[in-house]
Coordinates of C-alpha atoms and ligand atoms in Angstrom, one line a residue:
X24 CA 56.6 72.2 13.4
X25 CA 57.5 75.5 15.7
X26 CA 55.5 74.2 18.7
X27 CA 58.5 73.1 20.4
X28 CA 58.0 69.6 21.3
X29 CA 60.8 66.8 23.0
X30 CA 63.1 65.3 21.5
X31 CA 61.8 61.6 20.1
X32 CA 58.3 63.3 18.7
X33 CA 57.1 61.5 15.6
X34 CA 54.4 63.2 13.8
X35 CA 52.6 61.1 11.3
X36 CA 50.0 62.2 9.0
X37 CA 46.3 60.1 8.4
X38 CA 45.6 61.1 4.7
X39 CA 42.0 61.3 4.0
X40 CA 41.4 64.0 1.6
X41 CA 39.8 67.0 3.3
X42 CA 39.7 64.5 6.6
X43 CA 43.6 64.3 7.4
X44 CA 44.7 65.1 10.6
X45 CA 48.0 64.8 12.4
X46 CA 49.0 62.0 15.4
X47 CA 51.4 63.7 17.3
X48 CA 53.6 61.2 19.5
X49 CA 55.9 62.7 21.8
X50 CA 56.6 62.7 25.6
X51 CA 55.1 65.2 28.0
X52 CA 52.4 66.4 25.5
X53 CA 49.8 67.9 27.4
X54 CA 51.4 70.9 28.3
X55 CA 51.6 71.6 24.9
X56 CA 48.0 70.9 24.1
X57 CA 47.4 74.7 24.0
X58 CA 49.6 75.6 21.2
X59 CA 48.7 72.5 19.2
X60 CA 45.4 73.1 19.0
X61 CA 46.2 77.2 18.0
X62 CA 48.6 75.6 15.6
X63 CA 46.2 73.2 13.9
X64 CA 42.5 74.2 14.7
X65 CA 41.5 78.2 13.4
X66 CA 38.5 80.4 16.0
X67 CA 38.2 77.9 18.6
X68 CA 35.1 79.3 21.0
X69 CA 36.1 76.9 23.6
X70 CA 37.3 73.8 25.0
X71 CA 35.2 71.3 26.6
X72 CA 37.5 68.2 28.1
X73 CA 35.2 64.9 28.6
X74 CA 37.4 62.2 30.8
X75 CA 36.4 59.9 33.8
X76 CA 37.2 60.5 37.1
X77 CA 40.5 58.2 37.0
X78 CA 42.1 60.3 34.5
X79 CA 40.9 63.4 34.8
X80 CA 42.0 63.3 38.2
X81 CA 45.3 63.0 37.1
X82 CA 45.7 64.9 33.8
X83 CA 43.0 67.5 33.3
X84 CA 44.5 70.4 35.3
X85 CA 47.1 70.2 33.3
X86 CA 45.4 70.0 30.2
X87 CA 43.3 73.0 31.1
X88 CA 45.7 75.3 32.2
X89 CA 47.4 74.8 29.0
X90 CA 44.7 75.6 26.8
X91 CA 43.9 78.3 29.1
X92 CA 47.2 79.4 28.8
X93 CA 46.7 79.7 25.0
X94 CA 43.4 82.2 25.7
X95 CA 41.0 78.8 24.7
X96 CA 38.5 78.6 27.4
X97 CA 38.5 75.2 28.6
X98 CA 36.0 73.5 30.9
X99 CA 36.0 69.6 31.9
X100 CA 33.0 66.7 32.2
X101 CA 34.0 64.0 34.5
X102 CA 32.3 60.6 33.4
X103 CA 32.2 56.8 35.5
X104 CA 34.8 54.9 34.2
X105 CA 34.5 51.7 32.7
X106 CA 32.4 49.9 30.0
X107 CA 28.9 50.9 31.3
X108 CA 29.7 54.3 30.8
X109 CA 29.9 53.9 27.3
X110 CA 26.1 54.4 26.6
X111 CA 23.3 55.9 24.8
X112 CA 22.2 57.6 28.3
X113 CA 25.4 58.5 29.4
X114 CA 25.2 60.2 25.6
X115 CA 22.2 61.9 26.5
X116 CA 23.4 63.5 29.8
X117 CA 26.8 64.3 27.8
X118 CA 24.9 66.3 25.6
X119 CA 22.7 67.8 28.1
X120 CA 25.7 69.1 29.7
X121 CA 27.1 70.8 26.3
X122 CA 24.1 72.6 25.9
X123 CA 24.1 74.0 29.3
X124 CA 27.9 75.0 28.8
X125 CA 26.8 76.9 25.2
X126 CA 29.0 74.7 23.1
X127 CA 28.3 76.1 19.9
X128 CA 30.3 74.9 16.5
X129 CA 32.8 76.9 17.4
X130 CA 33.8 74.6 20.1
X131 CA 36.0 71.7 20.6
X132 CA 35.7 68.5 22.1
X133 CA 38.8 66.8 23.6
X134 CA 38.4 63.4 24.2
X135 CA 41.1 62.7 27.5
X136 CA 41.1 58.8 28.4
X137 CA 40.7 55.4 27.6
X138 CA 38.7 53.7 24.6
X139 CA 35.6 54.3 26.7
X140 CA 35.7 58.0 26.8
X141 CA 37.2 58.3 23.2
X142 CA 34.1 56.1 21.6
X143 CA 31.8 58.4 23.5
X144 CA 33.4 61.5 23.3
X145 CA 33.5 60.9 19.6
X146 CA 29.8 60.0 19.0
X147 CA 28.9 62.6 21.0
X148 CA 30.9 65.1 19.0
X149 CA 29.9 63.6 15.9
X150 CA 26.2 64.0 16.2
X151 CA 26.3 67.0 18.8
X152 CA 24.9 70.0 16.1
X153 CA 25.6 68.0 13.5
X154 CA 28.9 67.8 14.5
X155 CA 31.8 69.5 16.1
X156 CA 35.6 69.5 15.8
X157 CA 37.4 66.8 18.1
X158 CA 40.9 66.1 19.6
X159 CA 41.8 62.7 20.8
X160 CA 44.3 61.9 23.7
X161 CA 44.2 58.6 24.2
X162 CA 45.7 57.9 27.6
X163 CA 45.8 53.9 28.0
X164 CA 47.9 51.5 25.8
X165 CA 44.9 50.3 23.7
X166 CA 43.6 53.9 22.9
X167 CA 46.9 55.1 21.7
X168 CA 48.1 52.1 19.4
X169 CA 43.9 51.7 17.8
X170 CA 40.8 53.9 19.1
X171 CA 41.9 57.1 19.2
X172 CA 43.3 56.4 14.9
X173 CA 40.5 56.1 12.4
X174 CA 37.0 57.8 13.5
X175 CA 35.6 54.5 14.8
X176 CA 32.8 56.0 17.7
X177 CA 30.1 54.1 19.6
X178 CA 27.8 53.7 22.4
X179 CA 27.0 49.8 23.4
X180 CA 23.2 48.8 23.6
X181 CA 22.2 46.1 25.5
X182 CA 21.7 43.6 22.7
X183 CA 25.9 44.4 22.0
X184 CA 28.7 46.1 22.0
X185 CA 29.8 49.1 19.9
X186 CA 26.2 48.6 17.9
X187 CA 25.1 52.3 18.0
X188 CA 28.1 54.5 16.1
X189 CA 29.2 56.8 13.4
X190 CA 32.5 57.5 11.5
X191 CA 33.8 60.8 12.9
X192 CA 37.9 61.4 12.5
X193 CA 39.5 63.6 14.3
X194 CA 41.4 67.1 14.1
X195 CA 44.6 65.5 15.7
X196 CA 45.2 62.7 17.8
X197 CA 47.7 63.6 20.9
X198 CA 49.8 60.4 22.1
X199 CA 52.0 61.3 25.4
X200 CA 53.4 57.7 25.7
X201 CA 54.9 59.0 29.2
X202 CA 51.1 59.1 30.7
X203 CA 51.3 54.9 30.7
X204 CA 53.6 55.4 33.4
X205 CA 49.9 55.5 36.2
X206 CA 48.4 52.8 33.7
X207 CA 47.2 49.7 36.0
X208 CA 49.4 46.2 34.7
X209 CA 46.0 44.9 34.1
X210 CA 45.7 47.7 31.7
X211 CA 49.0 47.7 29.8
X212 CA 48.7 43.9 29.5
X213 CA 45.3 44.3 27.8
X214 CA 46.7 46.9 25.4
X215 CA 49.3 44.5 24.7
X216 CA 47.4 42.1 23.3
X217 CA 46.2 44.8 21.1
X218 CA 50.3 45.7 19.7
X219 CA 50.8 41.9 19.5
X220 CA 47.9 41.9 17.0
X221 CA 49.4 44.6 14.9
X222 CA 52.7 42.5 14.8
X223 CA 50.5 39.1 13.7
X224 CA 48.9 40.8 11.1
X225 CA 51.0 43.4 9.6
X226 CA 54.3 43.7 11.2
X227 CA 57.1 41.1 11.7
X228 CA 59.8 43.6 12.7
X229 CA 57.4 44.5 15.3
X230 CA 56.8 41.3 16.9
X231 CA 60.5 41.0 17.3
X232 CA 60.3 43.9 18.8
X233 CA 57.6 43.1 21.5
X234 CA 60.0 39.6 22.3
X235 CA 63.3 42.1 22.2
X236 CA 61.0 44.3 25.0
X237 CA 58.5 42.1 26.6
X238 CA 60.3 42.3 30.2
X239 CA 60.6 46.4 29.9
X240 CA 57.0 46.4 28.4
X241 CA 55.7 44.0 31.6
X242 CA 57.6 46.2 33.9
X243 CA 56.5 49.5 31.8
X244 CA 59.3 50.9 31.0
X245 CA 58.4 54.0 29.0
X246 CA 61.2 53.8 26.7
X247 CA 60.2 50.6 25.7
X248 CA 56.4 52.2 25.0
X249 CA 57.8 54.8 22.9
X250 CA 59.6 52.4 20.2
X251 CA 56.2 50.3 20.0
X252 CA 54.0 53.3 20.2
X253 CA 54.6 55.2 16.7
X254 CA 54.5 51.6 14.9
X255 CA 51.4 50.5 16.2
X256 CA 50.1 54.3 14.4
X257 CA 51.9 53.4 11.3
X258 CA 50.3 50.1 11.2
X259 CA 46.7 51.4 12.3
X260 CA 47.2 54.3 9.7
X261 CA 48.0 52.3 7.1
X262 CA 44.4 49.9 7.2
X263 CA 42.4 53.4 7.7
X264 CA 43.8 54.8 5.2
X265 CA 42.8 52.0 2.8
X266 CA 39.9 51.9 3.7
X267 CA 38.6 54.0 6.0
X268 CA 34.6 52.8 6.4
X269 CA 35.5 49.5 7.2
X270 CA 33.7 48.5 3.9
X271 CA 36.7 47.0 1.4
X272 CA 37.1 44.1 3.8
X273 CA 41.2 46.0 4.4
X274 CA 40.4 47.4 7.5
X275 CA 38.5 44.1 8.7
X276 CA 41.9 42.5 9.5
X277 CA 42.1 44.5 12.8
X278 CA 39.3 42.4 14.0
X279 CA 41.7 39.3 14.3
X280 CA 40.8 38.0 17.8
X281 CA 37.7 40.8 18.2
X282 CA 34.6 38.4 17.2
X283 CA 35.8 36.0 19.8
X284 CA 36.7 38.6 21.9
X285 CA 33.5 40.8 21.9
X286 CA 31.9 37.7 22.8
X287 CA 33.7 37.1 25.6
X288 CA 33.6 40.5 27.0
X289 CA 29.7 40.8 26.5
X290 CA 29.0 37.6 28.0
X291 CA 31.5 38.2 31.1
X292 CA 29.5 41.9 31.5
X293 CA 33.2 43.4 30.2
X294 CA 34.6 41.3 34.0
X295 CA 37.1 40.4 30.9
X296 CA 39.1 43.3 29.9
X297 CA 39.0 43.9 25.8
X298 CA 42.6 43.2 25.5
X299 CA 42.4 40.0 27.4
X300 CA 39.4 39.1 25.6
X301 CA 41.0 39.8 22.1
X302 CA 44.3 37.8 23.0
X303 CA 42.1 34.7 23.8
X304 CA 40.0 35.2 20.6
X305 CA 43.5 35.4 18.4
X306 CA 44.5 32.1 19.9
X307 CA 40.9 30.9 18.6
X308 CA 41.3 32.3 15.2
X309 CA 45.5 31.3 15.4
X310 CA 44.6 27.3 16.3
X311 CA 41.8 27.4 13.3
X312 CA 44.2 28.8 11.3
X313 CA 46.5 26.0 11.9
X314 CA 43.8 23.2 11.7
X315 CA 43.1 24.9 8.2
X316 CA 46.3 24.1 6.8
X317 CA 46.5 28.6 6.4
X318 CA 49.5 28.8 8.8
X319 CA 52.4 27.1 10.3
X320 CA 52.0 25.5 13.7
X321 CA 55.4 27.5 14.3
X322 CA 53.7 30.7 13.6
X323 CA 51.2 29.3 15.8
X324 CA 53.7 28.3 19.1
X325 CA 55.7 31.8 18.3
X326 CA 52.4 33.8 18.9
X327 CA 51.3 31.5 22.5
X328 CA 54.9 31.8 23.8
X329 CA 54.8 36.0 22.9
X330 CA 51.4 36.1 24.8
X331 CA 53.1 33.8 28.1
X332 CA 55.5 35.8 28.2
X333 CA 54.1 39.1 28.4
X334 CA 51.8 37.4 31.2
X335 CA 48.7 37.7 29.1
X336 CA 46.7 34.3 29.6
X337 CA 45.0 32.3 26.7
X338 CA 43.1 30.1 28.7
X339 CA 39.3 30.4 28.0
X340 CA 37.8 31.5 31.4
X341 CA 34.5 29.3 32.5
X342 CA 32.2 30.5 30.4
X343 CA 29.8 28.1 27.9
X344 CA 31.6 27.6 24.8
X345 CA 27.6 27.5 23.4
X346 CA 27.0 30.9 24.6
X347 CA 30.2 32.6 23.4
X348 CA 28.9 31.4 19.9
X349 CA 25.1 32.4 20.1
X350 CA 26.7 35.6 21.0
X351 CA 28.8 35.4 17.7
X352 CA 25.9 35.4 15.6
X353 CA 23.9 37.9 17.2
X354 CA 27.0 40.4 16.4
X355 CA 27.6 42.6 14.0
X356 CA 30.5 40.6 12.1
X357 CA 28.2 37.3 11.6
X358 CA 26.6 37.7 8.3
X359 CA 24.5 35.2 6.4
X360 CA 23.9 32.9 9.3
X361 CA 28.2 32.1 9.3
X362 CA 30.5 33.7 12.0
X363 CA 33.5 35.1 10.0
X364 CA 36.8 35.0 11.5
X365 CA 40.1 37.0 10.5
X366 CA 42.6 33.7 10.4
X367 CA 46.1 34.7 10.4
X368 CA 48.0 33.2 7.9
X369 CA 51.4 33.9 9.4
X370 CA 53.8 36.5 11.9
X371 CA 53.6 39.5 9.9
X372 CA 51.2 38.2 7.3
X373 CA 48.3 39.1 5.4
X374 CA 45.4 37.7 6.7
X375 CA 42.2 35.7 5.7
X376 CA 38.6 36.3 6.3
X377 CA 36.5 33.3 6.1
X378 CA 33.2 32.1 7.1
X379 CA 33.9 29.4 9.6
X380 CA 31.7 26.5 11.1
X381 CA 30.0 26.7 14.6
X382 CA 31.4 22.9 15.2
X383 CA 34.8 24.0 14.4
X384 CA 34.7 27.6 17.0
X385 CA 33.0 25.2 19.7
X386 CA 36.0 22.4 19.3
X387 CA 38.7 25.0 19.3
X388 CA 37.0 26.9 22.5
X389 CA 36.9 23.4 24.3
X390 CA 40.3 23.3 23.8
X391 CA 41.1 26.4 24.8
X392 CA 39.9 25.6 28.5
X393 CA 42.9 23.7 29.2
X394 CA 45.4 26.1 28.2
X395 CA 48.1 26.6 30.8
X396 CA 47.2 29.8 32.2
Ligands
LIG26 N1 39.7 48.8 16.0 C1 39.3 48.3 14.7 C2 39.3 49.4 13.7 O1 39.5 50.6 14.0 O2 38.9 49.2 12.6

């Protein structure tokens, strides 16, 4: 591709018609920011980077001066991190700030950061004049292997999570799997749970993978990240690219262990991390599964055991069982009066999407509460 990236860079391709956009994977990426965006993106005005304080402490400068470096102006907006910043005010000011920069259509937004700033950075740049062009650089775990792939964007309102969004891909997605290297444990765990989903749903190579690597994952091992890294993409890439609204019930699969998990996270005030959330809410779905004569209590065990022993717990923290569920059917994915749930059917399997009784998610939650750890 001429831009002279590291050895081990995958480039993959999302094809969406007039929508495709290249994820570039490769190690030390952001000093090459500058020429990929010459290379891909035609008249950029200029550059506007929005990241929180965490990472743009660590990454902007460098991310600037190599756009600069290219003649792109560049400029950066610091936000708070964490889950609260991820709203419909924090929008607003967003927004006031690009108009008092002059960010005309010309302009590009890159997105530099977790899932937080890339769902915000994304909705803002979605409905910011109507729209204008967008980079993602996902820097934590969970952002490279699922947010930053397939133009999902959102604020949270009060009344839940992710419930104010549109559809808005990007240009290109940038993955520099070397930036997990200043990623908290708590962090990489989390996003774990996410690449363990993949493997559950789509992917048995890859969960032998994760048990082949869980000590160098835990101990985060960068090598070990960039094996995992490009076929997570793959994975994601191939659900968006079936269906890319969400509206074919494909893509619905990458919510095994979200209904659960959004629950969890809303009702803890996001004091449970998504990841950790999610893992808990695929050992929900996982038991059902198994109840429901759809998969192996093997399949079951092999999943619990992959979760102990990347250190990710699956015990259901105190909250009310009854309150995770009322939460359930307030969300988005409850439809009809029945929560649906995305029940694996095996490691590396298809799965199901079913309607599934209150009782049933109550019994399995009470359960859950005496898990190990
Ligand atoms: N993270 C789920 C999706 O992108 O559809």
């Amino acid at each position: 591709m001429g831009l002279g990236l590291n050895e081990g860079a995958v480039e993959l391709m999302v094809n969406l018609n007039y929508k495709s956009y290249p994820v570039i994977i490769s190690p030390a990426l952001l000093e090459k920011a500058g020429g990929i965006v010459n290379a891909n993106l035609a008249d950029v005005s200029k550059c506007v980077i929005i990241t929180d304080r965490v990472v743009g402490g660590l990454y902007s400068n460098s991310l600037e001066r190599s756009l600069e470096g290219q003649g792109i102006h560049a400029a950066s907006i610091w936000i708070p991190e964490g889950e609260e910043a991820k709203s419909w005010n924090e929008a607003g000011d967003l927004i006031g700030s690009l108009i008092d920069m002059g960010v005309d259509r010309r302009s590009l937004i890159i997105a530099l950061g977790g899932g937080v700033v890339g769902d915000i950075s994304g909705f803002v740049a979605a409905v910011y004049l109507r729209g204008v062009r967008l980079i993602q650089v996902p820097t934590t775990l969970l952002a490279q292997v699922d947010s930053s792939i397939g133009g999902k964007t959102a604020v949270n309102h009060e009344k839940g999570k992710n419930l104010i969004g549109v559809f808005k891909q990007p240009n290109v997605v940038l993955i520099d799997p070397g930036v997990l290297k200043t990623l908290p444990l708590r962090e990489l765990k989390s996003g774990l749970a996410e690449v363990v989903k993949y493997a559950v749903i789509a992917d048995a190579e890859l969960f032998k993978i994760i048990e082949a690597e869980a000590d160098r994952l835990i101990n985060g091992e960068i090598r070990a990240f960039s094996k995992i890294v490009p076929r997570c993409c793959r994975v994601k890439i191939a659900f968006v690219e079936q269906d890319e609204r969400d509206e074919k019930g494909i893509r619905a699969a990458l919510n095994y262990g979200h209904t659960v998990g959004h629950a969890l996270e809303a009702v803890s005030s996001f004091g449970i991390r998504h990841g950790e959330a999610v893992a808990i809410g695929m050992e929900v779905a996982a038991k059902i599964s198994t109840s429901q004569g759809l998969m192996e209590e093997e399949d079951f065990e092999e999943q619990h055991v992959l979760f102990k022993r990347l250190g990710i717990s699956t015990k259901l923290p105190n909250i009310d069982p009854i309150t995770l569920v009322e939460y359930m059917h307030r969300d988005k994915k409850a439809e009809r009066g029945s929560i649906r749930l995305v029940l694996p059917t095996g490691i590396g399997e298809k799965p199901v999407i079913r309607p599934v009784e209150d009782a049933l998610i109550l019994k399995t939650l009470e359960e859950l509460r005496s898990n190990e750890a």
